Amino acid sequence: GQQLNQSPQSMFIQEGEDVSMNCTSSSIFNTWLWYKQEPGEGPVLLIALYKAGELTSNGRLTAQFGITRKDSFLNISASIPSDVGIYFCAGQLREYGNKLVFGAGTILRVKS
Amino acid sequence: DSGVTQTPKHLITATGQRVTLRCSPRSGDLSVYWYQQSLDQGLQFLIQYYNGEERAKGNILERFSAQQFPDLHSELNLSSLELGDSALYFCASSVAHGQGTGNTIYFGEGSWLTVV
């Protein structure tokens, strides 16, 4: 089946540092989404990307839909303690309707 | 609060038993999705319903079934439970069944199932 390779698996950074994580796939996706999950909660959508090359920001978060449609990255600038959580990339394939294929997640810990 | 409501939040049951997880989608959303999250498999798509009809099927076991009712709420039935079925089960909803701007998928808080 379709697989998304998400890296890094985890990060432990100093408050104020910038963070970068990415997802790659051998499949071409029509949509890339980035979610954040905190303990005891469901995934919450951070950014949605619908066009190849699209660069979208949401506050301190910036994400891009790769030109090849096979990758995406998420950057978090000036990290703060509440950024802690698990970040998931997810892709959608047109031929599979609206089904989301998720990456394994990046665990982010912030040291204050 | 995503607007997707799931019950129960936690459930402990014995092997061989059957449980039903319930989901109310966001107001106005016609599509409901079920996902399973476990430590070893991550987030896996199980099944999708749109306006009462099954729309897409993922890695759903034959022991599991789901349905969407006329009022658009959905139930996921898990039977002959095994220890490996212990996981967090998420329901999600969206307005339509296709992709694209405006058809964002929103997740509920999940139902924790522990099989002992």
mmCIF file of C-alpha atoms in Angstrom:
data_model
loop_
_atom_site.group_PDB
_atom_site.id
_atom_site.type_symbol
_atom_site.label_atom_id
_atom_site.label_comp_id
_atom_site.label_asym_id
_atom_site.label_seq_id
_atom_site.Cartn_x
_atom_site.Cartn_y
_atom_site.Cartn_z
ATOM 1 C CA GLY A 1 0.000 0.000 0.000
ATOM 2 C CA GLN A 2 0.939 3.665 -0.016
ATOM 3 C CA GLN A 3 3.562 4.592 2.529
ATOM 4 C CA LEU A 4 4.688 7.921 3.846
ATOM 5 C CA ASN A 5 8.177 8.143 5.279
ATOM 6 C CA GLN A 6 8.260 10.814 7.939
ATOM 7 C CA SER A 7 11.424 12.100 9.545
ATOM 8 C CA PRO A 8 12.829 12.679 11.998
ATOM 9 C CA GLN A 9 11.171 10.192 14.320
ATOM 10 C CA SER A 10 11.686 12.490 17.288
ATOM 11 C CA MET A 11 13.272 15.796 18.191
ATOM 12 C CA PHE A 12 14.316 17.319 21.498
ATOM 13 C CA ILE A 13 15.057 20.977 20.992
ATOM 14 C CA GLN A 14 15.680 24.143 22.948
ATOM 15 C CA GLU A 15 12.877 26.661 23.238
ATOM 16 C CA GLY A 16 13.298 29.318 20.575
ATOM 17 C CA GLU A 17 14.872 27.016 18.020
ATOM 18 C CA ASP A 18 13.375 26.393 14.609
ATOM 19 C CA VAL A 19 12.118 22.909 13.737
ATOM 20 C CA SER A 20 11.890 21.158 10.415
ATOM 21 C CA MET A 21 10.298 17.818 9.578
ATOM 22 C CA ASN A 22 9.381 16.206 6.302
ATOM 23 C CA CYS A 23 7.518 13.426 4.593
ATOM 24 C CA THR A 24 8.357 11.601 1.400
ATOM 25 C CA SER A 25 6.597 8.959 -0.608
ATOM 26 C CA SER A 26 7.041 6.913 -3.731
ATOM 27 C CA SER A 27 3.425 7.752 -4.619
ATOM 28 C CA ILE A 28 2.093 11.019 -5.978
ATOM 29 C CA PHE A 29 -0.404 12.667 -3.666
ATOM 30 C CA ASN A 30 -3.074 15.218 -4.538
ATOM 31 C CA THR A 31 -3.259 16.716 -1.077
ATOM 32 C CA TRP A 32 -0.822 16.971 1.804
ATOM 33 C CA LEU A 33 -1.979 17.673 5.327
ATOM 34 C CA TRP A 34 -0.135 18.249 8.576
ATOM 35 C CA TYR A 35 -1.738 17.335 11.890
ATOM 36 C CA LYS A 36 -0.662 17.725 15.512
ATOM 37 C CA GLN A 37 -1.734 15.302 18.211
ATOM 38 C CA GLU A 38 -1.442 15.987 21.924
ATOM 39 C CA PRO A 39 -1.895 13.371 24.656
ATOM 40 C CA GLY A 40 -5.515 12.295 25.030
ATOM 41 C CA GLU A 41 -6.597 14.222 21.951
ATOM 42 C CA GLY A 42 -7.338 13.445 18.350
ATOM 43 C CA PRO A 43 -5.201 14.827 15.510
ATOM 44 C CA VAL A 44 -5.842 18.497 14.865
ATOM 45 C CA LEU A 45 -5.318 19.892 11.398
ATOM 46 C CA LEU A 46 -2.537 22.483 11.189
ATOM 47 C CA ILE A 47 -2.072 23.106 7.486
ATOM 48 C CA ALA A 48 -3.614 21.731 4.292
ATOM 49 C CA LEU A 49 -1.852 21.891 0.923
ATOM 50 C CA TYR A 50 -3.698 21.321 -2.343
ATOM 51 C CA LYS A 51 -1.332 22.312 -5.147
ATOM 52 C CA ALA A 52 2.176 21.236 -6.077
ATOM 53 C CA GLY A 53 4.639 23.915 -5.034
ATOM 54 C CA GLU A 54 2.162 25.538 -2.655
ATOM 55 C CA LEU A 55 3.716 27.210 0.372
ATOM 56 C CA THR A 56 1.322 27.955 3.208
ATOM 57 C CA SER A 57 1.802 29.528 6.621
ATOM 58 C CA ASN A 58 -0.243 29.346 9.782
ATOM 59 C CA GLY A 59 1.346 31.575 12.414
ATOM 60 C CA ARG A 60 4.773 30.185 13.189
ATOM 61 C CA LEU A 61 4.127 27.140 11.008
ATOM 62 C CA THR A 62 5.031 26.918 7.347
ATOM 63 C CA ALA A 63 4.456 23.930 5.093
ATOM 64 C CA GLN A 64 5.151 23.231 1.456
ATOM 65 C CA PHE A 65 3.743 20.780 -1.073
ATOM 66 C CA GLY A 66 6.694 19.459 -3.070
ATOM 67 C CA ILE A 67 6.882 20.082 -6.799
ATOM 68 C CA THR A 68 7.080 16.367 -7.516
ATOM 69 C CA ARG A 69 3.916 15.834 -5.388
ATOM 70 C CA LYS A 70 5.818 13.142 -3.516
ATOM 71 C CA ASP A 71 6.970 15.152 -0.530
ATOM 72 C CA SER A 72 6.131 17.878 1.922
ATOM 73 C CA PHE A 73 7.851 19.646 4.781
ATOM 74 C CA LEU A 74 6.688 21.450 7.897
ATOM 75 C CA ASN A 75 8.720 24.149 9.618
ATOM 76 C CA ILE A 76 8.020 25.591 13.050
ATOM 77 C CA SER A 77 9.843 28.797 13.856
ATOM 78 C CA ALA A 78 10.842 29.993 17.329
ATOM 79 C CA SER A 79 9.493 26.913 19.121
ATOM 80 C CA ILE A 80 7.684 27.276 22.437
ATOM 81 C CA PRO A 81 6.818 24.680 25.110
ATOM 82 C CA SER A 82 3.221 24.278 23.864
ATOM 83 C CA ASP A 83 4.553 23.041 20.520
ATOM 84 C CA VAL A 84 5.179 19.705 22.241
ATOM 85 C CA GLY A 85 3.267 16.853 20.655
ATOM 86 C CA ILE A 86 3.301 14.409 17.789
ATOM 87 C CA TYR A 87 3.195 15.868 14.295
ATOM 88 C CA PHE A 88 1.791 13.747 11.493
ATOM 89 C CA CYS A 89 1.894 14.261 7.793
ATOM 90 C CA ALA A 90 -0.961 12.790 5.802
ATOM 91 C CA GLY A 91 -1.571 12.461 2.114
ATOM 92 C CA GLN A 92 -4.643 11.915 0.011
ATOM 93 C CA LEU A 93 -4.777 10.081 -3.289
ATOM 94 C CA ARG A 94 -7.549 10.899 -5.738
ATOM 95 C CA GLU A 95 -8.055 7.266 -6.672
ATOM 96 C CA TYR A 96 -8.622 6.402 -3.025
ATOM 97 C CA GLY A 97 -11.258 9.029 -2.409
ATOM 98 C CA ASN A 98 -10.719 10.981 0.753
ATOM 99 C CA LYS A 99 -8.752 8.323 2.587
ATOM 100 C CA LEU A 100 -5.815 9.732 4.533
ATOM 101 C CA VAL A 101 -2.510 7.890 4.557
ATOM 102 C CA PHE A 102 -0.504 8.923 7.610
ATOM 103 C CA GLY A 103 3.184 9.108 8.291
ATOM 104 C CA ALA A 104 4.508 7.513 11.478
ATOM 105 C CA GLY A 105 4.741 10.874 13.213
ATOM 106 C CA THR A 106 7.481 13.108 14.613
ATOM 107 C CA ILE A 107 7.590 13.432 18.397
ATOM 108 C CA LEU A 108 8.580 16.960 19.347
ATOM 109 C CA ARG A 109 9.867 17.830 22.799
ATOM 110 C CA VAL A 110 10.842 21.362 23.722
ATOM 111 C CA LYS A 111 13.288 22.203 26.486
ATOM 112 C CA SER A 112 12.619 25.509 28.171
ATOM 113 C CA ASP B 1 -13.128 21.063 20.098
ATOM 114 C CA SER B 2 -13.427 19.626 16.580
ATOM 115 C CA GLY B 3 -17.169 19.068 16.820
ATOM 116 C CA VAL B 4 -16.791 15.302 16.296
ATOM 117 C CA THR B 5 -18.074 13.415 19.332
ATOM 118 C CA GLN B 6 -17.034 9.903 20.223
ATOM 119 C CA THR B 7 -18.251 7.605 22.974
ATOM 120 C CA PRO B 8 -17.124 5.927 25.097
ATOM 121 C CA LYS B 9 -13.803 7.636 25.802
ATOM 122 C CA HIS B 10 -12.393 4.560 27.491
ATOM 123 C CA LEU B 11 -13.416 0.922 27.388
ATOM 124 C CA ILE B 12 -11.897 -2.176 28.944
ATOM 125 C CA THR B 13 -13.201 -5.541 27.847
ATOM 126 C CA ALA B 14 -12.169 -9.177 27.730
ATOM 127 C CA THR B 15 -10.956 -11.204 24.786
ATOM 128 C CA GLY B 16 -13.742 -12.721 22.731
ATOM 129 C CA GLN B 17 -16.179 -9.961 23.579
ATOM 130 C CA ARG B 18 -17.897 -7.484 21.274
ATOM 131 C CA VAL B 19 -18.003 -3.707 21.635
ATOM 132 C CA THR B 20 -19.625 -0.837 19.802
ATOM 133 C CA LEU B 21 -18.000 2.568 19.407
ATOM 134 C CA ARG B 22 -20.183 5.501 18.550
ATOM 135 C CA CYS B 23 -19.492 8.674 16.610
ATOM 136 C CA SER B 24 -21.463 11.832 15.931
ATOM 137 C CA PRO B 25 -19.979 13.856 13.091
ATOM 138 C CA ARG B 26 -19.756 17.619 12.985
ATOM 139 C CA SER B 27 -23.012 19.312 12.155
ATOM 140 C CA GLY B 28 -23.457 19.320 8.380
ATOM 141 C CA ASP B 29 -20.772 16.719 7.671
ATOM 142 C CA LEU B 30 -21.940 13.793 5.553
ATOM 143 C CA SER B 31 -18.751 11.731 5.553
ATOM 144 C CA VAL B 32 -17.576 9.698 8.506
ATOM 145 C CA TYR B 33 -14.235 7.907 8.711
ATOM 146 C CA TRP B 34 -12.867 5.410 11.211
ATOM 147 C CA TYR B 35 -9.172 5.142 12.009
ATOM 148 C CA GLN B 36 -7.221 2.877 14.331
ATOM 149 C CA GLN B 37 -4.102 4.143 16.099
ATOM 150 C CA SER B 38 -1.721 1.688 17.715
ATOM 151 C CA LEU B 39 1.906 1.925 18.738
ATOM 152 C CA ASP B 40 3.141 -0.515 16.136
ATOM 153 C CA GLN B 41 0.860 0.363 13.203
ATOM 154 C CA GLY B 42 0.408 4.090 13.636
ATOM 155 C CA LEU B 43 -2.764 5.691 12.276
ATOM 156 C CA GLN B 44 -4.533 3.310 9.909
ATOM 157 C CA PHE B 45 -7.644 4.039 7.875
ATOM 158 C CA LEU B 46 -10.402 1.504 8.460
ATOM 159 C CA ILE B 47 -13.504 2.591 6.590
ATOM 160 C CA GLN B 48 -15.437 5.583 5.272
ATOM 161 C CA TYR B 49 -19.168 6.216 4.953
ATOM 162 C CA TYR B 50 -20.829 8.986 3.017
ATOM 163 C CA ASN B 51 -24.477 9.801 3.599
ATOM 164 C CA GLY B 52 -25.216 6.294 4.828
ATOM 165 C CA GLU B 53 -23.319 4.386 2.143
ATOM 166 C CA GLU B 54 -19.936 2.735 2.427
ATOM 167 C CA ARG B 55 -17.504 4.827 0.392
ATOM 168 C CA ALA B 56 -14.045 3.379 0.916
ATOM 169 C CA LYS B 57 -12.516 0.509 2.794
ATOM 170 C CA GLY B 58 -9.065 0.300 4.279
ATOM 171 C CA ASN B 59 -7.359 -2.147 6.599
ATOM 172 C CA ILE B 60 -10.509 -3.223 8.371
ATOM 173 C CA LEU B 61 -10.646 -6.770 9.722
ATOM 174 C CA GLU B 62 -13.593 -9.021 8.935
ATOM 175 C CA ARG B 63 -14.353 -9.112 12.668
ATOM 176 C CA PHE B 64 -15.016 -5.379 12.488
ATOM 177 C CA SER B 65 -17.972 -3.703 10.847
ATOM 178 C CA ALA B 66 -19.414 -0.238 10.702
ATOM 179 C CA GLN B 67 -22.510 1.571 9.609
ATOM 180 C CA GLN B 68 -23.809 5.090 9.223
ATOM 181 C CA PHE B 69 -27.389 5.780 10.214
ATOM 182 C CA PRO B 70 -29.929 8.148 8.624
ATOM 183 C CA ASP B 71 -29.121 10.792 11.245
ATOM 184 C CA LEU B 72 -25.484 10.466 10.056
ATOM 185 C CA HIS B 73 -24.058 9.132 13.281
ATOM 186 C CA SER B 74 -21.883 6.078 12.874
ATOM 187 C CA GLU B 75 -21.024 2.983 14.859
ATOM 188 C CA LEU B 76 -17.965 0.771 14.669
ATOM 189 C CA ASN B 77 -18.579 -2.767 15.869
ATOM 190 C CA LEU B 78 -15.619 -4.832 16.992
ATOM 191 C CA SER B 79 -16.266 -8.507 17.683
ATOM 192 C CA SER B 80 -14.319 -11.569 18.835
ATOM 193 C CA LEU B 81 -11.857 -9.149 20.356
ATOM 194 C CA GLU B 82 -8.205 -10.052 20.622
ATOM 195 C CA LEU B 83 -5.446 -8.522 22.703
ATOM 196 C CA GLY B 84 -3.994 -6.946 19.572
ATOM 197 C CA ASP B 85 -7.179 -4.967 19.019
ATOM 198 C CA SER B 86 -6.245 -2.720 21.932
ATOM 199 C CA ALA B 87 -5.820 0.695 20.368
ATOM 200 C CA LEU B 88 -7.184 4.188 20.075
ATOM 201 C CA TYR B 89 -10.053 4.330 17.604
ATOM 202 C CA PHE B 90 -10.737 7.673 15.983
ATOM 203 C CA CYS B 91 -13.761 8.860 14.148
ATOM 204 C CA ALA B 92 -13.410 11.767 11.753
ATOM 205 C CA SER B 93 -15.848 13.650 9.572
ATOM 206 C CA SER B 94 -15.911 15.951 6.574
ATOM 207 C CA VAL B 95 -18.514 17.731 4.528
ATOM 208 C CA ALA B 96 -18.154 15.713 1.343
ATOM 209 C CA HIS B 97 -16.460 12.552 0.176
ATOM 210 C CA GLY B 98 -13.911 13.929 -2.248
ATOM 211 C CA GLN B 99 -10.760 15.921 -1.845
ATOM 212 C CA GLY B 100 -10.010 19.564 -2.106
ATOM 213 C CA THR B 101 -10.268 22.891 -0.431
ATOM 214 C CA GLY B 102 -13.048 23.063 2.060
ATOM 215 C CA ASN B 103 -13.381 19.335 2.571
ATOM 216 C CA THR B 104 -11.160 19.171 5.614
ATOM 217 C CA ILE B 105 -11.278 16.036 7.737
ATOM 218 C CA TYR B 106 -11.791 16.723 11.457
ATOM 219 C CA PHE B 107 -10.988 14.125 14.107
ATOM 220 C CA GLY B 108 -12.743 13.302 17.344
ATOM 221 C CA GLU B 109 -10.858 12.698 20.580
ATOM 222 C CA GLY B 110 -10.898 8.952 20.153
ATOM 223 C CA SER B 111 -12.073 5.917 22.074
ATOM 224 C CA TRP B 112 -9.435 4.028 24.016
ATOM 225 C CA LEU B 113 -10.075 0.302 23.813
ATOM 226 C CA THR B 114 -8.166 -2.046 26.077
ATOM 227 C CA VAL B 115 -8.679 -5.763 25.600
ATOM 228 C CA VAL B 116 -7.548 -7.900 28.529
#
